[in-house]
Short mmCIF file of N, CA and C and ligand atoms in Angstrom, two decimals:
data_model
loop_
_atom_site.label_atom_id
_atom_site.label_comp_id
_atom_site.label_asym_id
_atom_site.label_seq_id
_atom_site.Cartn_x
_atom_site.Cartn_y
_atom_site.Cartn_z
N MET Z 1 -11.07 17.31 -72.63
CA MET Z 1 -12.06 18.05 -71.82
C MET Z 1 -11.36 18.97 -70.82
N ASN Z 2 -11.86 20.18 -70.75
CA ASN Z 2 -11.29 21.19 -69.87
C ASN Z 2 -11.79 21.03 -68.44
N LYS Z 3 -10.89 20.73 -67.52
CA LYS Z 3 -11.30 20.61 -66.12
C LYS Z 3 -10.40 21.48 -65.27
N LYS Z 4 -10.96 22.02 -64.20
CA LYS Z 4 -10.12 22.76 -63.27
C LYS Z 4 -10.72 22.67 -61.88
N ILE Z 5 -9.95 23.06 -60.89
CA ILE Z 5 -10.48 23.06 -59.53
C ILE Z 5 -11.39 24.27 -59.40
N ASP Z 6 -12.67 24.01 -59.16
CA ASP Z 6 -13.64 25.11 -59.00
C ASP Z 6 -13.52 25.72 -57.62
N HIS Z 7 -13.51 24.86 -56.63
CA HIS Z 7 -13.31 25.35 -55.25
C HIS Z 7 -12.94 24.20 -54.34
N ILE Z 8 -12.52 24.56 -53.14
CA ILE Z 8 -12.20 23.59 -52.10
C ILE Z 8 -13.15 23.85 -50.94
N GLY Z 9 -13.88 22.82 -50.51
CA GLY Z 9 -14.89 22.97 -49.46
C GLY Z 9 -14.33 22.65 -48.08
N ILE Z 10 -14.56 23.57 -47.15
CA ILE Z 10 -14.06 23.42 -45.78
C ILE Z 10 -15.25 23.53 -44.82
N ALA Z 11 -15.41 22.53 -43.95
CA ALA Z 11 -16.51 22.55 -42.98
C ALA Z 11 -16.11 23.37 -41.75
N VAL Z 12 -16.98 24.27 -41.35
CA VAL Z 12 -16.73 25.08 -40.15
C VAL Z 12 -17.98 25.09 -39.27
N LYS Z 13 -17.77 25.27 -37.97
CA LYS Z 13 -18.92 25.35 -37.06
C LYS Z 13 -19.53 26.75 -37.09
N ASP Z 14 -18.65 27.75 -37.28
CA ASP Z 14 -19.08 29.14 -37.19
C ASP Z 14 -18.56 29.88 -38.42
N LEU Z 15 -19.48 30.23 -39.30
CA LEU Z 15 -19.10 30.83 -40.59
C LEU Z 15 -18.34 32.14 -40.39
N GLN Z 16 -18.86 32.97 -39.49
CA GLN Z 16 -18.26 34.29 -39.28
C GLN Z 16 -16.82 34.17 -38.79
N LYS Z 17 -16.62 33.24 -37.85
CA LYS Z 17 -15.29 33.01 -37.31
C LYS Z 17 -14.38 32.45 -38.41
N GLY Z 18 -14.93 31.58 -39.23
CA GLY Z 18 -14.17 31.01 -40.35
C GLY Z 18 -13.71 32.09 -41.31
N ILE Z 19 -14.64 32.98 -41.68
CA ILE Z 19 -14.30 34.08 -42.60
C ILE Z 19 -13.18 34.92 -41.99
N GLU Z 20 -13.32 35.22 -40.70
CA GLU Z 20 -12.30 36.04 -40.02
C GLU Z 20 -10.92 35.40 -40.10
N ASN Z 21 -10.88 34.07 -39.90
CA ASN Z 21 -9.59 33.37 -39.99
C ASN Z 21 -8.95 33.57 -41.36
N TYR Z 22 -9.73 33.37 -42.41
CA TYR Z 22 -9.17 33.45 -43.77
C TYR Z 22 -8.78 34.88 -44.11
N GLU Z 23 -9.53 35.85 -43.56
CA GLU Z 23 -9.21 37.25 -43.85
C GLU Z 23 -8.01 37.72 -43.03
N LYS Z 24 -8.03 37.42 -41.72
CA LYS Z 24 -6.96 37.91 -40.85
C LYS Z 24 -5.66 37.14 -41.03
N ILE Z 25 -5.76 35.82 -41.06
CA ILE Z 25 -4.55 35.01 -41.07
C ILE Z 25 -3.96 34.91 -42.47
N LEU Z 26 -4.84 34.71 -43.46
CA LEU Z 26 -4.34 34.50 -44.83
C LEU Z 26 -4.44 35.73 -45.72
N GLY Z 27 -5.09 36.78 -45.22
CA GLY Z 27 -5.17 38.01 -45.99
C GLY Z 27 -6.06 37.90 -47.22
N LEU Z 28 -7.02 36.97 -47.19
CA LEU Z 28 -7.95 36.82 -48.30
C LEU Z 28 -9.21 37.62 -48.00
N LYS Z 29 -10.11 37.70 -48.99
CA LYS Z 29 -11.32 38.51 -48.80
C LYS Z 29 -12.55 37.71 -49.21
N CYS Z 30 -13.49 37.59 -48.30
CA CYS Z 30 -14.75 36.89 -48.59
C CYS Z 30 -15.54 37.68 -49.63
N SER Z 31 -16.05 36.97 -50.67
CA SER Z 31 -16.80 37.67 -51.72
C SER Z 31 -18.30 37.60 -51.50
N GLY Z 32 -18.74 36.89 -50.46
CA GLY Z 32 -20.18 36.85 -50.20
C GLY Z 32 -20.60 35.56 -49.52
N THR Z 33 -21.77 35.60 -48.90
CA THR Z 33 -22.31 34.41 -48.26
C THR Z 33 -23.67 34.10 -48.88
N GLU Z 34 -24.10 32.87 -48.71
CA GLU Z 34 -25.35 32.41 -49.33
C GLU Z 34 -25.88 31.22 -48.53
N GLU Z 35 -27.20 31.12 -48.42
CA GLU Z 35 -27.80 29.93 -47.82
C GLU Z 35 -28.20 28.97 -48.92
N VAL Z 36 -27.79 27.70 -48.77
CA VAL Z 36 -28.26 26.67 -49.69
C VAL Z 36 -29.17 25.78 -48.86
N SER Z 37 -30.46 26.11 -48.85
CA SER Z 37 -31.38 25.48 -47.89
C SER Z 37 -31.55 23.99 -48.18
N GLU Z 38 -31.43 23.59 -49.47
CA GLU Z 38 -31.58 22.18 -49.81
C GLU Z 38 -30.53 21.33 -49.09
N GLN Z 39 -29.34 21.89 -48.94
CA GLN Z 39 -28.27 21.15 -48.25
C GLN Z 39 -28.09 21.59 -46.80
N LYS Z 40 -28.98 22.48 -46.38
CA LYS Z 40 -28.98 22.95 -44.99
C LYS Z 40 -27.62 23.49 -44.56
N VAL Z 41 -27.04 24.31 -45.44
CA VAL Z 41 -25.76 24.95 -45.12
C VAL Z 41 -25.79 26.43 -45.48
N ARG Z 42 -25.01 27.17 -44.75
CA ARG Z 42 -24.67 28.53 -45.16
C ARG Z 42 -23.24 28.47 -45.67
N ILE Z 43 -23.01 29.13 -46.79
CA ILE Z 43 -21.66 29.07 -47.33
C ILE Z 43 -21.08 30.47 -47.50
N ALA Z 44 -19.77 30.53 -47.45
CA ALA Z 44 -19.05 31.76 -47.75
C ALA Z 44 -18.02 31.41 -48.82
N MET Z 45 -17.90 32.27 -49.83
CA MET Z 45 -16.92 32.06 -50.89
C MET Z 45 -15.75 33.01 -50.70
N ILE Z 46 -14.55 32.44 -50.74
CA ILE Z 46 -13.34 33.22 -50.56
C ILE Z 46 -12.44 32.97 -51.77
N PRO Z 47 -12.45 33.91 -52.72
CA PRO Z 47 -11.65 33.70 -53.93
C PRO Z 47 -10.15 33.69 -53.61
N ILE Z 48 -9.44 32.81 -54.28
CA ILE Z 48 -7.98 32.79 -54.19
C ILE Z 48 -7.45 32.48 -55.60
N GLN Z 49 -6.89 33.49 -56.23
CA GLN Z 49 -6.52 33.48 -57.65
C GLN Z 49 -7.70 33.00 -58.48
N ASP Z 50 -7.56 31.94 -59.28
CA ASP Z 50 -8.68 31.57 -60.13
C ASP Z 50 -9.52 30.43 -59.55
N THR Z 51 -9.37 30.18 -58.23
CA THR Z 51 -10.24 29.21 -57.59
C THR Z 51 -10.83 29.84 -56.32
N LYS Z 52 -11.50 29.05 -55.51
CA LYS Z 52 -12.17 29.60 -54.33
C LYS Z 52 -12.09 28.61 -53.18
N ILE Z 53 -12.12 29.16 -51.99
CA ILE Z 53 -12.34 28.34 -50.81
C ILE Z 53 -13.80 28.54 -50.43
N GLU Z 54 -14.51 27.44 -50.21
CA GLU Z 54 -15.92 27.50 -49.84
C GLU Z 54 -16.04 27.03 -48.39
N LEU Z 55 -16.42 27.93 -47.51
CA LEU Z 55 -16.66 27.55 -46.12
C LEU Z 55 -18.11 27.11 -45.99
N LEU Z 56 -18.34 25.99 -45.31
CA LEU Z 56 -19.70 25.47 -45.14
C LEU Z 56 -20.03 25.38 -43.65
N GLU Z 57 -21.09 26.06 -43.26
CA GLU Z 57 -21.55 26.00 -41.88
C GLU Z 57 -22.93 25.34 -41.86
N PRO Z 58 -23.11 24.25 -41.09
CA PRO Z 58 -24.42 23.61 -41.05
C PRO Z 58 -25.48 24.53 -40.43
N MET Z 59 -26.68 24.55 -41.02
CA MET Z 59 -27.77 25.36 -40.47
C MET Z 59 -28.58 24.57 -39.46
N GLN Z 60 -28.53 23.24 -39.56
CA GLN Z 60 -29.31 22.39 -38.66
C GLN Z 60 -28.49 21.16 -38.29
N ASP Z 61 -28.89 20.52 -37.17
CA ASP Z 61 -28.16 19.34 -36.70
C ASP Z 61 -28.23 18.17 -37.67
N ASP Z 62 -29.28 18.12 -38.49
CA ASP Z 62 -29.39 16.98 -39.41
C ASP Z 62 -28.78 17.29 -40.79
N SER Z 63 -28.09 18.41 -40.90
CA SER Z 63 -27.38 18.72 -42.14
C SER Z 63 -26.23 17.73 -42.33
N PRO Z 64 -25.98 17.27 -43.57
CA PRO Z 64 -24.84 16.37 -43.79
C PRO Z 64 -23.52 16.96 -43.30
N VAL Z 65 -23.39 18.27 -43.38
CA VAL Z 65 -22.15 18.91 -42.91
C VAL Z 65 -22.06 18.85 -41.38
N ALA Z 66 -23.22 18.95 -40.69
CA ALA Z 66 -23.22 18.82 -39.23
C ALA Z 66 -22.74 17.43 -38.84
N LYS Z 67 -23.22 16.42 -39.58
CA LYS Z 67 -22.80 15.04 -39.29
C LYS Z 67 -21.31 14.86 -39.56
N PHE Z 68 -20.84 15.48 -40.64
CA PHE Z 68 -19.42 15.41 -40.97
C PHE Z 68 -18.58 15.98 -39.82
N ILE Z 69 -18.96 17.17 -39.32
CA ILE Z 69 -18.19 17.81 -38.25
C ILE Z 69 -18.23 16.96 -36.98
N GLU Z 70 -19.40 16.37 -36.72
CA GLU Z 70 -19.55 15.50 -35.55
C GLU Z 70 -18.58 14.33 -35.61
N ASN Z 71 -18.46 13.74 -36.82
CA ASN Z 71 -17.61 12.55 -36.96
C ASN Z 71 -16.13 12.89 -37.12
N LYS Z 72 -15.84 13.91 -37.90
CA LYS Z 72 -14.44 14.14 -38.29
C LYS Z 72 -13.89 15.46 -37.81
N GLY Z 73 -14.77 16.33 -37.30
CA GLY Z 73 -14.31 17.65 -36.87
C GLY Z 73 -14.31 18.63 -38.03
N GLU Z 74 -13.98 19.87 -37.72
CA GLU Z 74 -13.92 20.90 -38.75
C GLU Z 74 -12.74 20.64 -39.67
N GLY Z 75 -12.81 21.22 -40.86
CA GLY Z 75 -11.67 21.14 -41.76
C GLY Z 75 -12.05 20.70 -43.15
N PHE Z 76 -11.06 20.15 -43.87
CA PHE Z 76 -11.25 19.80 -45.28
C PHE Z 76 -12.48 18.90 -45.47
N HIS Z 77 -13.36 19.28 -46.40
CA HIS Z 77 -14.61 18.55 -46.62
C HIS Z 77 -14.71 17.96 -48.04
N HIS Z 78 -14.49 18.78 -49.06
CA HIS Z 78 -14.56 18.25 -50.42
C HIS Z 78 -13.77 19.11 -51.40
N ILE Z 79 -13.48 18.51 -52.55
CA ILE Z 79 -12.87 19.26 -53.64
C ILE Z 79 -13.87 19.28 -54.79
N ALA Z 80 -14.02 20.44 -55.41
CA ALA Z 80 -14.98 20.59 -56.50
C ALA Z 80 -14.25 20.79 -57.82
N ILE Z 81 -14.59 19.95 -58.79
CA ILE Z 81 -13.97 19.99 -60.11
C ILE Z 81 -14.98 20.55 -61.10
N GLN Z 82 -14.56 21.57 -61.82
CA GLN Z 82 -15.45 22.16 -62.82
C GLN Z 82 -15.42 21.35 -64.11
N VAL Z 83 -16.60 21.02 -64.61
CA VAL Z 83 -16.70 20.26 -65.86
C VAL Z 83 -17.55 21.07 -66.84
N GLU Z 84 -17.41 20.74 -68.13
CA GLU Z 84 -18.16 21.49 -69.14
C GLU Z 84 -19.59 20.99 -69.28
N ASN Z 85 -19.77 19.66 -69.13
CA ASN Z 85 -21.11 19.08 -69.30
C ASN Z 85 -21.34 18.04 -68.21
N ILE Z 86 -22.04 18.43 -67.17
CA ILE Z 86 -22.17 17.56 -66.00
C ILE Z 86 -23.02 16.33 -66.31
N GLU Z 87 -24.00 16.48 -67.19
CA GLU Z 87 -24.85 15.32 -67.53
C GLU Z 87 -24.02 14.24 -68.23
N GLU Z 88 -23.15 14.68 -69.15
CA GLU Z 88 -22.26 13.75 -69.84
C GLU Z 88 -21.32 13.06 -68.86
N GLU Z 89 -20.78 13.84 -67.92
CA GLU Z 89 -19.86 13.28 -66.92
C GLU Z 89 -20.58 12.23 -66.07
N LEU Z 90 -21.80 12.55 -65.64
CA LEU Z 90 -22.55 11.62 -64.79
C LEU Z 90 -22.87 10.33 -65.55
N GLU Z 91 -23.23 10.45 -66.82
CA GLU Z 91 -23.48 9.27 -67.65
C GLU Z 91 -22.23 8.41 -67.74
N ARG Z 92 -21.11 9.07 -68.02
CA ARG Z 92 -19.83 8.36 -68.16
C ARG Z 92 -19.50 7.61 -66.87
N LEU Z 93 -19.70 8.27 -65.72
CA LEU Z 93 -19.38 7.65 -64.44
C LEU Z 93 -20.32 6.49 -64.13
N LYS Z 94 -21.60 6.69 -64.42
CA LYS Z 94 -22.59 5.61 -64.20
C LYS Z 94 -22.24 4.39 -65.05
N ASP Z 95 -21.90 4.65 -66.32
CA ASP Z 95 -21.53 3.54 -67.22
C ASP Z 95 -20.30 2.81 -66.71
N ALA Z 96 -19.41 3.53 -66.04
CA ALA Z 96 -18.18 2.93 -65.52
C ALA Z 96 -18.40 2.28 -64.16
N GLY Z 97 -19.64 2.31 -63.67
CA GLY Z 97 -19.94 1.67 -62.39
C GLY Z 97 -19.44 2.43 -61.18
N ILE Z 98 -19.21 3.72 -61.34
CA ILE Z 98 -18.73 4.54 -60.23
C ILE Z 98 -19.91 4.89 -59.33
N ARG Z 99 -19.71 4.76 -58.02
CA ARG Z 99 -20.78 5.05 -57.07
C ARG Z 99 -20.94 6.56 -56.92
N LEU Z 100 -22.17 7.02 -57.08
CA LEU Z 100 -22.45 8.46 -57.01
C LEU Z 100 -23.39 8.75 -55.85
N ILE Z 101 -23.25 9.90 -55.25
CA ILE Z 101 -24.24 10.36 -54.28
C ILE Z 101 -25.43 10.93 -55.05
N ASP Z 102 -25.14 11.67 -56.11
CA ASP Z 102 -26.19 12.26 -56.95
C ASP Z 102 -26.14 11.65 -58.34
N GLU Z 103 -27.17 10.87 -58.68
CA GLU Z 103 -27.24 10.30 -60.03
C GLU Z 103 -27.61 11.38 -61.03
N LYS Z 104 -28.34 12.39 -60.54
CA LYS Z 104 -28.69 13.54 -61.39
C LYS Z 104 -28.17 14.79 -60.70
N TYR Z 105 -27.81 15.79 -61.51
CA TYR Z 105 -27.30 17.01 -60.89
C TYR Z 105 -28.42 17.73 -60.14
N ARG Z 106 -28.01 18.54 -59.17
CA ARG Z 106 -28.96 19.45 -58.53
C ARG Z 106 -28.38 20.85 -58.57
N ILE Z 107 -29.15 21.80 -58.09
CA ILE Z 107 -28.72 23.19 -58.19
C ILE Z 107 -28.10 23.61 -56.86
N GLY Z 108 -26.85 24.05 -56.94
CA GLY Z 108 -26.12 24.48 -55.74
C GLY Z 108 -26.03 25.99 -55.67
N ALA Z 109 -25.04 26.46 -54.95
CA ALA Z 109 -24.85 27.90 -54.76
C ALA Z 109 -24.69 28.59 -56.12
N HIS Z 110 -25.18 29.79 -56.23
CA HIS Z 110 -25.09 30.62 -57.44
C HIS Z 110 -25.73 29.95 -58.65
N GLY Z 111 -26.68 29.01 -58.40
CA GLY Z 111 -27.39 28.38 -59.51
C GLY Z 111 -26.56 27.42 -60.34
N ALA Z 112 -25.39 27.02 -59.84
CA ALA Z 112 -24.54 26.08 -60.59
C ALA Z 112 -25.15 24.68 -60.52
N LYS Z 113 -24.90 23.88 -61.56
CA LYS Z 113 -25.31 22.48 -61.54
C LYS Z 113 -24.23 21.69 -60.82
N ILE Z 114 -24.62 20.93 -59.79
CA ILE Z 114 -23.62 20.19 -59.02
C ILE Z 114 -24.06 18.74 -58.80
N ALA Z 115 -23.08 17.87 -58.58
CA ALA Z 115 -23.36 16.48 -58.21
C ALA Z 115 -22.14 15.96 -57.46
N PHE Z 116 -22.38 15.11 -56.47
CA PHE Z 116 -21.27 14.55 -55.68
C PHE Z 116 -21.01 13.11 -56.07
N ILE Z 117 -19.72 12.79 -56.17
CA ILE Z 117 -19.27 11.40 -56.35
C ILE Z 117 -19.08 10.81 -54.95
N HIS Z 118 -19.47 9.56 -54.77
CA HIS Z 118 -19.34 8.95 -53.43
C HIS Z 118 -17.87 8.76 -53.06
N PRO Z 119 -17.49 9.11 -51.82
CA PRO Z 119 -16.09 8.96 -51.40
C PRO Z 119 -15.60 7.51 -51.50
N LYS Z 120 -16.51 6.54 -51.42
CA LYS Z 120 -16.10 5.13 -51.52
C LYS Z 120 -15.46 4.83 -52.87
N SER Z 121 -15.84 5.60 -53.89
CA SER Z 121 -15.27 5.40 -55.23
C SER Z 121 -13.97 6.18 -55.42
N MET Z 122 -13.65 7.03 -54.44
CA MET Z 122 -12.52 7.95 -54.65
C MET Z 122 -11.54 7.90 -53.48
N GLY Z 123 -11.36 6.71 -52.92
CA GLY Z 123 -10.38 6.56 -51.84
C GLY Z 123 -10.64 7.47 -50.66
N GLY Z 124 -11.92 7.69 -50.36
CA GLY Z 124 -12.27 8.47 -49.18
C GLY Z 124 -12.45 9.96 -49.44
N LEU Z 125 -12.14 10.39 -50.66
CA LEU Z 125 -12.25 11.81 -50.99
C LEU Z 125 -13.65 12.13 -51.53
N LEU Z 126 -14.29 13.13 -50.95
CA LEU Z 126 -15.58 13.59 -51.47
C LEU Z 126 -15.32 14.58 -52.60
N VAL Z 127 -15.85 14.26 -53.79
CA VAL Z 127 -15.64 15.11 -54.96
C VAL Z 127 -16.97 15.65 -55.45
N GLU Z 128 -17.01 16.94 -55.69
CA GLU Z 128 -18.18 17.60 -56.25
C GLU Z 128 -17.88 17.97 -57.69
N LEU Z 129 -18.79 17.65 -58.58
CA LEU Z 129 -18.69 18.13 -59.97
C LEU Z 129 -19.53 19.39 -60.08
N VAL Z 130 -19.01 20.38 -60.78
CA VAL Z 130 -19.72 21.67 -60.93
C VAL Z 130 -19.73 22.06 -62.40
N GLN Z 131 -20.89 22.44 -62.86
CA GLN Z 131 -20.98 23.06 -64.20
C GLN Z 131 -21.52 24.47 -64.03
N ARG Z 132 -20.76 25.42 -64.50
CA ARG Z 132 -21.20 26.81 -64.47
C ARG Z 132 -21.44 27.27 -65.90
N ASP Z 133 -22.64 27.77 -66.15
CA ASP Z 133 -22.95 28.20 -67.53
C ASP Z 133 -22.76 29.68 -67.69
ZN1 LIG P 1 -18.73 22.79 -52.86
#
């Protein structure tokens, strides 16, 4: 099965300031921003070769990303792995007794199918599965 790193998610308090950091300090270029209202975040995508950095800014205090920043501060949030068939992957993980945040995929930024694996199953690492059609 073909897998690759789809993107790396970074939690920020201020999206605009975050974009500026990546553009000024690292010389990268933001390719666009988007609101994902279901997850109460605004995101910015910053391509870097064949992967992306995804900046996540909470839109509300009860956003999971707001809680993350409150507990752990800004910075590394999750790694997203691209899969070919997310439903098959989720079935495989469920059968293996892996704890999932999302038993079924939902629709994330750019209409991609996404699901999160619980960090308790991954040594504290939050992993997002992404299927792009
Ligand atoms: Zn993500």
